[in-house]
PDB file of C-alpha atoms in Angstrom:
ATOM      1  CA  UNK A   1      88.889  91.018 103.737  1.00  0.00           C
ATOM      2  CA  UNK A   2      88.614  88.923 100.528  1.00  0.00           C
ATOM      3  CA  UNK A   3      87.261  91.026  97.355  1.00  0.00           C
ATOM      4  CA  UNK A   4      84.331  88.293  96.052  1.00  0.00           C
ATOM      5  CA  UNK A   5      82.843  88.053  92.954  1.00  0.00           C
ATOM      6  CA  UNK A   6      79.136  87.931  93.076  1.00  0.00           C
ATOM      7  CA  UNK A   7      77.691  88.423  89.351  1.00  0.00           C
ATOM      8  CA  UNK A   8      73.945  88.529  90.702  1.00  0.00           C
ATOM      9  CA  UNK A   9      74.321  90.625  93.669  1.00  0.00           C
ATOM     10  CA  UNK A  10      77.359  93.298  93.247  1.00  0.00           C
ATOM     11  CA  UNK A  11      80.424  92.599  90.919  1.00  0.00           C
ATOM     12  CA  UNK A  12      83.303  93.174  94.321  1.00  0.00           C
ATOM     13  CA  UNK A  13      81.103  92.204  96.982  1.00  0.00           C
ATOM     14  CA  UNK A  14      83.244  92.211 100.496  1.00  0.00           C
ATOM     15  CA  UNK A  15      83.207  88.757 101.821  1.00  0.00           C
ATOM     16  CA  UNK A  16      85.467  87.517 105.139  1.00  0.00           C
ATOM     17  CA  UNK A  17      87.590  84.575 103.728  1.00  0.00           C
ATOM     18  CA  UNK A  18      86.372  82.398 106.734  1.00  0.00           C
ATOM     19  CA  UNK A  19      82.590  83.046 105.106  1.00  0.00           C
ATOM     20  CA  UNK A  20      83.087  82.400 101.428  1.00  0.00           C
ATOM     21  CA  UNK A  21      81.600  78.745 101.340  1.00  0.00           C
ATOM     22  CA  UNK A  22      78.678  79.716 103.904  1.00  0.00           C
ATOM     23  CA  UNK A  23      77.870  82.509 101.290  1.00  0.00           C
ATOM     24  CA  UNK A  24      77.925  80.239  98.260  1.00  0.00           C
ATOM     25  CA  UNK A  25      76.117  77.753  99.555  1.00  0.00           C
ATOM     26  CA  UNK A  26      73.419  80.316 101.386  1.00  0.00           C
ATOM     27  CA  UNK A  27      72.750  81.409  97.917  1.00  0.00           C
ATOM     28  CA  UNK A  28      72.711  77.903  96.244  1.00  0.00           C
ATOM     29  CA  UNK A  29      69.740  77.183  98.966  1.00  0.00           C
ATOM     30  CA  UNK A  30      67.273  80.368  97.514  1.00  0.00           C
ATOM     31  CA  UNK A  31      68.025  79.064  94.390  1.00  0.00           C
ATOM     32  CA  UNK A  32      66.546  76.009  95.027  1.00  0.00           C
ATOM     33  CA  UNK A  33      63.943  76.802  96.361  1.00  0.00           C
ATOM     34  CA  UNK A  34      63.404  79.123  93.205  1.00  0.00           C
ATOM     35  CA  UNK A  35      63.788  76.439  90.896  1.00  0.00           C
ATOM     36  CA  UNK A  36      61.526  74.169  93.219  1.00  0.00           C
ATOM     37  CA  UNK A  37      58.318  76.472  92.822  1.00  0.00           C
ATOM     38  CA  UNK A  38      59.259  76.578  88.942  1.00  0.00           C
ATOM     39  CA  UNK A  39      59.921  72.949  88.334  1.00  0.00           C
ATOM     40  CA  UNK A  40      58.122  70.510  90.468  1.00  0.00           C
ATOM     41  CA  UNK A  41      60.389  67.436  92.350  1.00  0.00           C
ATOM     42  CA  UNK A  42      58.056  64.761  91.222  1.00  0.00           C
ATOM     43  CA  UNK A  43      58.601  66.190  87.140  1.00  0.00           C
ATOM     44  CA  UNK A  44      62.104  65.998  87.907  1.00  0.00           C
ATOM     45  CA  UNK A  45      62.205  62.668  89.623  1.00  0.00           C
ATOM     46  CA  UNK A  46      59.809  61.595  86.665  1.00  0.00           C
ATOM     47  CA  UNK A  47      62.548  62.203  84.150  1.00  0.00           C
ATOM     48  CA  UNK A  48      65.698  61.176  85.640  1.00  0.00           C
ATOM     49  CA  UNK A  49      64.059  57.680  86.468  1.00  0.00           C
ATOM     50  CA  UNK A  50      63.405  56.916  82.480  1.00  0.00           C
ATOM     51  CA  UNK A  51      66.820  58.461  81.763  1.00  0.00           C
ATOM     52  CA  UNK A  52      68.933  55.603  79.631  1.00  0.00           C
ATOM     53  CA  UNK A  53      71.902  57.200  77.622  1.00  0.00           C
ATOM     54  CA  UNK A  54      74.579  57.186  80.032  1.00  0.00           C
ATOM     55  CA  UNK A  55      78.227  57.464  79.451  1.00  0.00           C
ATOM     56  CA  UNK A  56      80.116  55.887  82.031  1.00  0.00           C
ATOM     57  CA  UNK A  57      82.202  58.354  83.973  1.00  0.00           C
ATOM     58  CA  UNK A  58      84.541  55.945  86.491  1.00  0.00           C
ATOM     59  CA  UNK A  59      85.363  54.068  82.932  1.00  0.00           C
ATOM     60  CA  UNK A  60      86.600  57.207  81.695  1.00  0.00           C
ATOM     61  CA  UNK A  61      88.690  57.645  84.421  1.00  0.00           C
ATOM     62  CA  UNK A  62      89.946  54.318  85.179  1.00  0.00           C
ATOM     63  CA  UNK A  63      93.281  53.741  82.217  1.00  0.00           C
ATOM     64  CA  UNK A  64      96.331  52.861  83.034  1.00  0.00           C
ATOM     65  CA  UNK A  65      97.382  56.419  82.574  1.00  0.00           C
ATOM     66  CA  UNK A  66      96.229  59.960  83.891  1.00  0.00           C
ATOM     67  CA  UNK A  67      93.250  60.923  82.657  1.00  0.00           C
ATOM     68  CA  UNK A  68      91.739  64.285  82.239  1.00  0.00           C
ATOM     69  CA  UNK A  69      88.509  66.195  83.155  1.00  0.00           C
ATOM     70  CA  UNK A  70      88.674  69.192  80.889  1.00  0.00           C
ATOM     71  CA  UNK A  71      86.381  72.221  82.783  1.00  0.00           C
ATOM     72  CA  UNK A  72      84.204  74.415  81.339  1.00  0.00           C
ATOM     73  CA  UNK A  73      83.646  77.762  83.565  1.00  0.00           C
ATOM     74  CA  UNK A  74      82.944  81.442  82.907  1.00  0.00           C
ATOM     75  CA  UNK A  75      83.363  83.096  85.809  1.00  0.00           C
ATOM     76  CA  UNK A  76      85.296  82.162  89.538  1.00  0.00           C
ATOM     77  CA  UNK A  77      85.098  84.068  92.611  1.00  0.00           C
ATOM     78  CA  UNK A  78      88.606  84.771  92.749  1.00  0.00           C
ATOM     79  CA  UNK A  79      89.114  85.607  89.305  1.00  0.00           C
ATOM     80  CA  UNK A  80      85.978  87.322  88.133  1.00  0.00           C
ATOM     81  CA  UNK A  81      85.306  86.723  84.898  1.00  0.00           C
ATOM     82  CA  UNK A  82      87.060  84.480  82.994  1.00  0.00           C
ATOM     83  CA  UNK A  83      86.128  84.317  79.760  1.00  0.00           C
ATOM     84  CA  UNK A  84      83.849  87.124  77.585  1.00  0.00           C
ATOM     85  CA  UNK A  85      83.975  85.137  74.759  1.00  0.00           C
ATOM     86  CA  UNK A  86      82.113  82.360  76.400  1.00  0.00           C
ATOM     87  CA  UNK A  87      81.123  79.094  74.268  1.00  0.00           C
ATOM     88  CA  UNK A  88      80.328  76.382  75.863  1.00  0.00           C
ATOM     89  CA  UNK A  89      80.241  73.489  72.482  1.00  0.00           C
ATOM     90  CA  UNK A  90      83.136  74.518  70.826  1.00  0.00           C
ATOM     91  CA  UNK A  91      84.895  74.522  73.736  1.00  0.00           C
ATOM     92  CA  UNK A  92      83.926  71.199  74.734  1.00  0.00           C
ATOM     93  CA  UNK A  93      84.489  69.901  70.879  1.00  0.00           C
ATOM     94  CA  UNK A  94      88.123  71.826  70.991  1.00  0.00           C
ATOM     95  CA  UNK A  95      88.327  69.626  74.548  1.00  0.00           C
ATOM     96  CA  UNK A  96      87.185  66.360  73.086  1.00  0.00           C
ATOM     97  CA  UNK A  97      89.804  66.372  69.970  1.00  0.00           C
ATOM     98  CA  UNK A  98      92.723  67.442  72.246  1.00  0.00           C
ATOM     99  CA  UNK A  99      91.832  64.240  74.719  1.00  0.00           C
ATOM    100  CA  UNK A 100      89.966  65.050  77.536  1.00  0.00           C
ATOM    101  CA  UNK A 101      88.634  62.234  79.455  1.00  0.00           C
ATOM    102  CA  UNK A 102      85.274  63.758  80.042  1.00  0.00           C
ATOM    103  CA  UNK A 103      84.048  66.970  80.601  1.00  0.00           C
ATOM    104  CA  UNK A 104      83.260  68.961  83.720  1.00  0.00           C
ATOM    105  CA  UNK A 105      80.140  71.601  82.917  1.00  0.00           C
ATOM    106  CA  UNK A 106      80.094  74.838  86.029  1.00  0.00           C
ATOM    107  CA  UNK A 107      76.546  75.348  86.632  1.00  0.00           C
ATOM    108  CA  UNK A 108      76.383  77.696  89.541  1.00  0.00           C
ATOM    109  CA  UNK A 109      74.617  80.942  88.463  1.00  0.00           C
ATOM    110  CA  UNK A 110      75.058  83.233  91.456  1.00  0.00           C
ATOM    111  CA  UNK A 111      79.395  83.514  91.655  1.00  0.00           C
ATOM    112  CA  UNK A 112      80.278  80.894  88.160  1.00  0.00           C
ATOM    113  CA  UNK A 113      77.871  82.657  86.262  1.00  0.00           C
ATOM    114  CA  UNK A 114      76.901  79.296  84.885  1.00  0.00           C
ATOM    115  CA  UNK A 115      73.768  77.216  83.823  1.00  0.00           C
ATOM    116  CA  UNK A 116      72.416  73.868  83.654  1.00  0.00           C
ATOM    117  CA  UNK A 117      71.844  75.213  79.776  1.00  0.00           C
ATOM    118  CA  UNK A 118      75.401  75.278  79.321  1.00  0.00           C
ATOM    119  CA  UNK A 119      75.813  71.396  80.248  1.00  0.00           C
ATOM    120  CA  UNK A 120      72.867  70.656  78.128  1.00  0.00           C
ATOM    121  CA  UNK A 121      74.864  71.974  75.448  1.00  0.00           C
ATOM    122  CA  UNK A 122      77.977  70.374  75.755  1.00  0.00           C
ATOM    123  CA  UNK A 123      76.061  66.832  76.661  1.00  0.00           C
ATOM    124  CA  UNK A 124      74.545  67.595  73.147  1.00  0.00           C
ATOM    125  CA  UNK A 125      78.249  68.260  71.415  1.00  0.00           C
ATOM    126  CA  UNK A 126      80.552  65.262  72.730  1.00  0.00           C
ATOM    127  CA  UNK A 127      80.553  61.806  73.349  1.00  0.00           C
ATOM    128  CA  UNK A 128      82.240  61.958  76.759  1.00  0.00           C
ATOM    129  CA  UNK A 129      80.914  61.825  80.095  1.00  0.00           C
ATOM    130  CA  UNK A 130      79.632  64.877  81.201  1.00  0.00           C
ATOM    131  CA  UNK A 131      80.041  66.276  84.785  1.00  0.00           C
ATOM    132  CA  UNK A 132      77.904  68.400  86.549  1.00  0.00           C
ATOM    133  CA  UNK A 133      80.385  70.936  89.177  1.00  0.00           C
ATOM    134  CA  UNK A 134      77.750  72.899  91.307  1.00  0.00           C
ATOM    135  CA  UNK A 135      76.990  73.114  94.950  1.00  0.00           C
ATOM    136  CA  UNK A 136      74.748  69.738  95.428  1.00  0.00           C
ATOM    137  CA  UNK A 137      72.769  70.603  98.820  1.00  0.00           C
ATOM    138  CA  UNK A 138      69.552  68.829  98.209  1.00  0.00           C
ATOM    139  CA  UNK A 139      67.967  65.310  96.149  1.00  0.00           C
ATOM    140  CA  UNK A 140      66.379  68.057  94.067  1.00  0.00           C
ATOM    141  CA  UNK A 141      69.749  69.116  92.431  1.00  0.00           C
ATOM    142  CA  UNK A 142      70.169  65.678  92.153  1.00  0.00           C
ATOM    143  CA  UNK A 143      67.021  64.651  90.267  1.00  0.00           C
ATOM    144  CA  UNK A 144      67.662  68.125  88.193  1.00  0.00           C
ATOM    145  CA  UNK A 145      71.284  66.860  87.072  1.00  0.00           C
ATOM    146  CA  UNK A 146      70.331  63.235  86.293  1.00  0.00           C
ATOM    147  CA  UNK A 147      67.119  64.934  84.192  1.00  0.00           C
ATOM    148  CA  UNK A 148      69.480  67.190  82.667  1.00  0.00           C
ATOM    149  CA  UNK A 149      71.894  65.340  80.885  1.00  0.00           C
ATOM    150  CA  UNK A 150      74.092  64.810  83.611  1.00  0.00           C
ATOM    151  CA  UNK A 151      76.445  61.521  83.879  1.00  0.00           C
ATOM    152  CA  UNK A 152      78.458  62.512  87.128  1.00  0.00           C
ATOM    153  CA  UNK A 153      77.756  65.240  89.469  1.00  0.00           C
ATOM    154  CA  UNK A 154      79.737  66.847  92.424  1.00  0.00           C
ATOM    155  CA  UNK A 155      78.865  66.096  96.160  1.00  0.00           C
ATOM    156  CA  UNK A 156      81.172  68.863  97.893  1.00  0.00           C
ATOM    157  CA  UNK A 157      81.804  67.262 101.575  1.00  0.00           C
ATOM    158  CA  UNK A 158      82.123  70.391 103.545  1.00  0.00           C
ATOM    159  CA  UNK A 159      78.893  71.379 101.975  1.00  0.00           C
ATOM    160  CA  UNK A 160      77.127  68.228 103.443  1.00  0.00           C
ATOM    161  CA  UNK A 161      76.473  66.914 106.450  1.00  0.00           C
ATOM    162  CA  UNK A 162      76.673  63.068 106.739  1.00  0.00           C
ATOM    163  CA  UNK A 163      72.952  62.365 106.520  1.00  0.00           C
ATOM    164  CA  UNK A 164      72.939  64.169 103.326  1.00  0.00           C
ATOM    165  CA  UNK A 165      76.132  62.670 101.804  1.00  0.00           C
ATOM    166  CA  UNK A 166      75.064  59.126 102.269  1.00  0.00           C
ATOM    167  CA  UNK A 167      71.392  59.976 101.075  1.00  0.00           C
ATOM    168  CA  UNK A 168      72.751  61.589  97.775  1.00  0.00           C
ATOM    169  CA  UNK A 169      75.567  58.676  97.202  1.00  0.00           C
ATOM    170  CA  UNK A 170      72.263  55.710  97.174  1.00  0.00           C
ATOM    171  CA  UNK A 171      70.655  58.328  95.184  1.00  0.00           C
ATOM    172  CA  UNK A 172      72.880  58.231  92.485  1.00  0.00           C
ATOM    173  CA  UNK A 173      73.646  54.839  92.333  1.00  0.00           C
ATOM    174  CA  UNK A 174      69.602  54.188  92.452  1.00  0.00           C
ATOM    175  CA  UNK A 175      69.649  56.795  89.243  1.00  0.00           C
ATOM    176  CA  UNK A 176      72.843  55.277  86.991  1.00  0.00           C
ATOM    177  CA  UNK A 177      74.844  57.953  87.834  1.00  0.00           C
ATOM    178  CA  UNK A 178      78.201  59.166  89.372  1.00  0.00           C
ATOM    179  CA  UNK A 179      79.072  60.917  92.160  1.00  0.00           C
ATOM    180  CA  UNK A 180      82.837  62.629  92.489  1.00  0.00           C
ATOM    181  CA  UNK A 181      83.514  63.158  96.398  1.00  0.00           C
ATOM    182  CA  UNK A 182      84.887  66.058  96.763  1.00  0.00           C
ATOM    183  CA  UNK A 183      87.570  66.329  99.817  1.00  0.00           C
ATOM    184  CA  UNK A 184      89.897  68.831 100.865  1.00  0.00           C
ATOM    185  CA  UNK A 185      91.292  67.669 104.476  1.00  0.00           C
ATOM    186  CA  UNK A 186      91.740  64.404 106.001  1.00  0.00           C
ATOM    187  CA  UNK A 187      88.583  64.660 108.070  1.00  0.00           C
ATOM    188  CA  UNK A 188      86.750  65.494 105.297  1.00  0.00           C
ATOM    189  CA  UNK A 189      88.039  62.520 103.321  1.00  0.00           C
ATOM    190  CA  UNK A 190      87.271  59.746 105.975  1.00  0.00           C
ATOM    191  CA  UNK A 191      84.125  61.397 105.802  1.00  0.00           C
ATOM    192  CA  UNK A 192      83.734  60.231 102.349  1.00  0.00           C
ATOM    193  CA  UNK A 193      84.960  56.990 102.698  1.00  0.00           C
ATOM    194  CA  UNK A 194      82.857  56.527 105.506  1.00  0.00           C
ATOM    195  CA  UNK A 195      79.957  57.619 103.311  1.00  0.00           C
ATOM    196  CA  UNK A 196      81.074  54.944 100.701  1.00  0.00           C
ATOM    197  CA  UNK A 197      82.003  56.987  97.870  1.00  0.00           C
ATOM    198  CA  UNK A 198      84.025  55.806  94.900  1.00  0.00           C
ATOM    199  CA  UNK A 199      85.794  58.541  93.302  1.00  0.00           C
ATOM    200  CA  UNK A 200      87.070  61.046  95.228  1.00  0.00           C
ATOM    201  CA  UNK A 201      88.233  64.200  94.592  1.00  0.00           C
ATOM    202  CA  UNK A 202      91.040  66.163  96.337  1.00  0.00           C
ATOM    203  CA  UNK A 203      90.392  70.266  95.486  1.00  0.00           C
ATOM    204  CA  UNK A 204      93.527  71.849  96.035  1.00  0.00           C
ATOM    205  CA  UNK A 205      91.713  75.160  96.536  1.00  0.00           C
ATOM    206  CA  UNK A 206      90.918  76.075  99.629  1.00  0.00           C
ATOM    207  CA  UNK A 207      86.819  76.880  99.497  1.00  0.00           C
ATOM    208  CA  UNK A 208      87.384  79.599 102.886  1.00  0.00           C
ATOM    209  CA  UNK A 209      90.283  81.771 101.337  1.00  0.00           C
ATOM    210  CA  UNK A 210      90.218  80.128  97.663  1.00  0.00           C
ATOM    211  CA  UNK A 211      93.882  79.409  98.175  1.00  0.00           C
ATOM    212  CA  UNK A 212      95.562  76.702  95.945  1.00  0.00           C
ATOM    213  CA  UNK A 213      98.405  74.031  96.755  1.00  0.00           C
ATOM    214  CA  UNK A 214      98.898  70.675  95.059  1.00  0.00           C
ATOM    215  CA  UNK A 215     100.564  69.521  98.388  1.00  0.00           C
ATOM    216  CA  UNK A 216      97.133  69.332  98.928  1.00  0.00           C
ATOM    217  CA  UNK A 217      96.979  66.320  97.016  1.00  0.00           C
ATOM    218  CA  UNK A 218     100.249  64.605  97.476  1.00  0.00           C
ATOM    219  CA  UNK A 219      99.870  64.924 101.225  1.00  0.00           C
ATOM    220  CA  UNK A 220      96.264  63.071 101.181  1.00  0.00           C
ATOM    221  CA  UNK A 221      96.812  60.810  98.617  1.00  0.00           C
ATOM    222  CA  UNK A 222      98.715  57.473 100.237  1.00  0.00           C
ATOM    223  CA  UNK A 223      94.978  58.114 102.983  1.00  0.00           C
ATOM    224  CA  UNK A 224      92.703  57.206  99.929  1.00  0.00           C
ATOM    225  CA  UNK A 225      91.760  53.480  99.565  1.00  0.00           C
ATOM    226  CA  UNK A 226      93.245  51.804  96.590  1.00  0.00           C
ATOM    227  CA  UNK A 227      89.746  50.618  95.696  1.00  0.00           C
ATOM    228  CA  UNK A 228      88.925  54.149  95.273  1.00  0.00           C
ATOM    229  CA  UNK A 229      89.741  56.825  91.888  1.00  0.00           C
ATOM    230  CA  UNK A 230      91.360  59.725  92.814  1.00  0.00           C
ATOM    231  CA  UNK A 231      91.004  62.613  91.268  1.00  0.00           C
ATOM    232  CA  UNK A 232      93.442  65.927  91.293  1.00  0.00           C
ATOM    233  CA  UNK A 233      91.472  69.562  91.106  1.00  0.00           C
ATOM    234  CA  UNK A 234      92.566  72.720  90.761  1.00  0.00           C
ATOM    235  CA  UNK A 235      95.985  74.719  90.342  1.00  0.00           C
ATOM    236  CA  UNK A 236      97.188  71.874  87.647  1.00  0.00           C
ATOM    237  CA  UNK A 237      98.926  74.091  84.925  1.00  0.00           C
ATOM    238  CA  UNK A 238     101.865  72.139  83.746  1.00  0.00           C
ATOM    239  CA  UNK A 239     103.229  69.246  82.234  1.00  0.00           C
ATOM    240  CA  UNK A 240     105.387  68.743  85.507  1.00  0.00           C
ATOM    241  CA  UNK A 241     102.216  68.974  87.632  1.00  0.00           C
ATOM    242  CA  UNK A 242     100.867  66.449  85.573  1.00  0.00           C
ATOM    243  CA  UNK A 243     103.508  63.962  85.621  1.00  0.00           C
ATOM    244  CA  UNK A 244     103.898  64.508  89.385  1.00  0.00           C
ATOM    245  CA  UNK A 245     100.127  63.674  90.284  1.00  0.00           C
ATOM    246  CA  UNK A 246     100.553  60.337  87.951  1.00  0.00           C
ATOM    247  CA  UNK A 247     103.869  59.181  90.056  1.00  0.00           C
ATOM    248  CA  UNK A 248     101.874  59.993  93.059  1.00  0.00           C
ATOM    249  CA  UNK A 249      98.980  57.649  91.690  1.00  0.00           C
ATOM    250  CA  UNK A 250      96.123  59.594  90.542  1.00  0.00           C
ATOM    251  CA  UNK A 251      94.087  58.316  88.549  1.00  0.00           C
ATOM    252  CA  UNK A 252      92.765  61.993  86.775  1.00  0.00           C
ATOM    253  CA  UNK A 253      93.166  65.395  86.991  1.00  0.00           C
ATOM    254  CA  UNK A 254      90.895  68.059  86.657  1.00  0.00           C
ATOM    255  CA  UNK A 255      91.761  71.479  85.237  1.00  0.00           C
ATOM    256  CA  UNK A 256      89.584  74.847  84.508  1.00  0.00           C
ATOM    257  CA  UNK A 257      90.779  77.693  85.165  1.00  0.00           C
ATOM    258  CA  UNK A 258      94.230  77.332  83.466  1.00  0.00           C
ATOM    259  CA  UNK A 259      92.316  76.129  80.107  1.00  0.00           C
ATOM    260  CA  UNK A 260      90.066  78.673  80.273  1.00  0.00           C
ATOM    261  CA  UNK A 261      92.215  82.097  80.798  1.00  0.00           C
ATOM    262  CA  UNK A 262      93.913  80.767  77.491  1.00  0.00           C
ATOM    263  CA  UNK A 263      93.496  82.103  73.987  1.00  0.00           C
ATOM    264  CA  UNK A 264      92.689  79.140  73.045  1.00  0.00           C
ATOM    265  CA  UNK A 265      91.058  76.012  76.082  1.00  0.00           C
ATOM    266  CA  UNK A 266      91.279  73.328  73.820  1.00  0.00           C
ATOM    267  CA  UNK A 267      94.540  74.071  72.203  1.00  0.00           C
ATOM    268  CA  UNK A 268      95.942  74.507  75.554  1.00  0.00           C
ATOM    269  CA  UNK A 269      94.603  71.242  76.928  1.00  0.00           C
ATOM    270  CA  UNK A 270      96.869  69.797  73.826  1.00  0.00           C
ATOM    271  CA  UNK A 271      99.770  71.228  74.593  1.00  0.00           C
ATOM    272  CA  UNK A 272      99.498  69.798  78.175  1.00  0.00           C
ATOM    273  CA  UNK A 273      98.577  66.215  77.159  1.00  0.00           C
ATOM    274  CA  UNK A 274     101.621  66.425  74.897  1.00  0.00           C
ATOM    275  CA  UNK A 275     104.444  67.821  77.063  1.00  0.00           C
ATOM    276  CA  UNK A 276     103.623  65.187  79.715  1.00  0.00           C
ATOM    277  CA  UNK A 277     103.902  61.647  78.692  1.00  0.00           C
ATOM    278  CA  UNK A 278     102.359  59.653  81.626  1.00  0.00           C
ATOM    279  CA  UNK A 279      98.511  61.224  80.224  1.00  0.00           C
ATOM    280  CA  UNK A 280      96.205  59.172  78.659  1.00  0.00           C
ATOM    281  CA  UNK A 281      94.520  60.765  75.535  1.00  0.00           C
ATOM    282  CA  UNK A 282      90.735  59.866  75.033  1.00  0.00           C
ATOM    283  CA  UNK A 283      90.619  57.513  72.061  1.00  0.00           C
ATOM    284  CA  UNK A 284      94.860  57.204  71.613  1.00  0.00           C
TER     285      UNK A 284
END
């Protein structure tokens, strides 16, 4: 049995390892249809259409060097909480000066402990793109992100089924937005390219057990299209991992949980932009 993290339920909720992405995503589903009672869809959709301040997130991510998505997260299900002292602007101003890229905002409530308040926030504090990581399972989220503040958002493909994937892809080009594909196999990633996505993202996490190997990525990165971005998530804690992920030819990284277990997330991301040479530095 894995020992889960559920801040809304039970702090050490039992959950079988096989179950731990059926569980997040059951509880992303009552959640939206909480948040579709409160807010209406057409409000939403209202909003996100007359949206015009975007910050373009494949520019961000398209140097000539390895670019990074600094992450903002209090909470994981493997890890619990991650950070008591939990502030979402500074953080992201500490992440902008060191030379993130752009910046990814957690929003789930239920296991992240996050909040679509949180990327409001940061939106409001830097001038990079801003990307929201949740559990996308219906056009509502979408409208909500894109109404939010949102330049990028997450489509997680073993969340979706095809229908859905493609629908939410048009969506977000229809709405000026981004999506980052979000792959962890090689079915899963033909499934994206299939779907016509742009940037896609290998996790190295494992969402069943929450396991974490960047062989992940250098095994399924030669299968993504050159016309694509690829992206690097999760388990990236060192200059070396760095520098290995740019010879492989990623395009970005993105790194949380490392940043944020540190005394300090944006002096952290610093040090790691420094002791590898192959990253680009926003602004440099």
């Amino acid at each position: 049995m894995f020992h889960f993290v559920h801040n809304s339920l039970h702090w050490g909720t039992k959950v079988k390892e096989s179950q731990v992405l059926s569980t997040i995503i059951s509880a992303r589903r009552r959640r939206v249809e909480e948040m579709r009672a409160s807010v209406p869809l057409d409000r939403l959709r209202q909003a996100a259409e007359l949206r015009s301040d975007f910050r373009d997130f494949a520019t961000a991510l398209s140097g000539e060097a390895l670019s990074v998505i600094a992450e903002i997260k209090k909470a994981s299900p493997s890890r619990g909480l991650l950070r008591s002292d939990f502030r979402p602007r500074e953080i992201s101003e500490s992440y902008q000066q060191a030379g993130a890229s752009a910046i990814s905002v957690l929003t789930e409530e239920d296991f992240f402990q996050g909040a679509i308040e949180d990327m409001k926030a940061v939106r409001g504090a830097v001038g990079l793109p801003v990307l929201r990581k949740d559990f996308i399972l219906d056009e509502y989220q979408v409208y909500e992100s894109v109404a939010a503040g949102a330049d990028a958002f997450l489509l997680i493909v073993a969340a979706l089924e095809d229908k859905d994937l493609k629908h939410f892809l048009r969506l977000s080009e229809r709405l000026r937005v981004t999506a980052l594909v979000e792959v962890h196999v090689v079915e899963e990633l033909d499934r994206a390219i299939g779907a016509g996505a742009q940037i896609i993202g290998v996790n190295n996490r494992n969402l069943n057990n929450l396991e974490v190997s960047l062989d992940t990525s250098f095994r399924l990165r030669e299968k993504i299209p050159s016309t694509c971005l690829a992206v690097s998530e999760s388990g990236i804690k060192t200059g070396r991992d760095l520098d290995s992920l740019a010879k492989a030819g990623y395009n970005a990284v993105l790194i949380g949980e490392h940043l944020m277990l540190s005394d300090d997330p944006g002096e952290e991301l610093s040090r790691l932009l420094k002791s590898a040479p192959t990253i680009k530095m926003a602004g440099a």
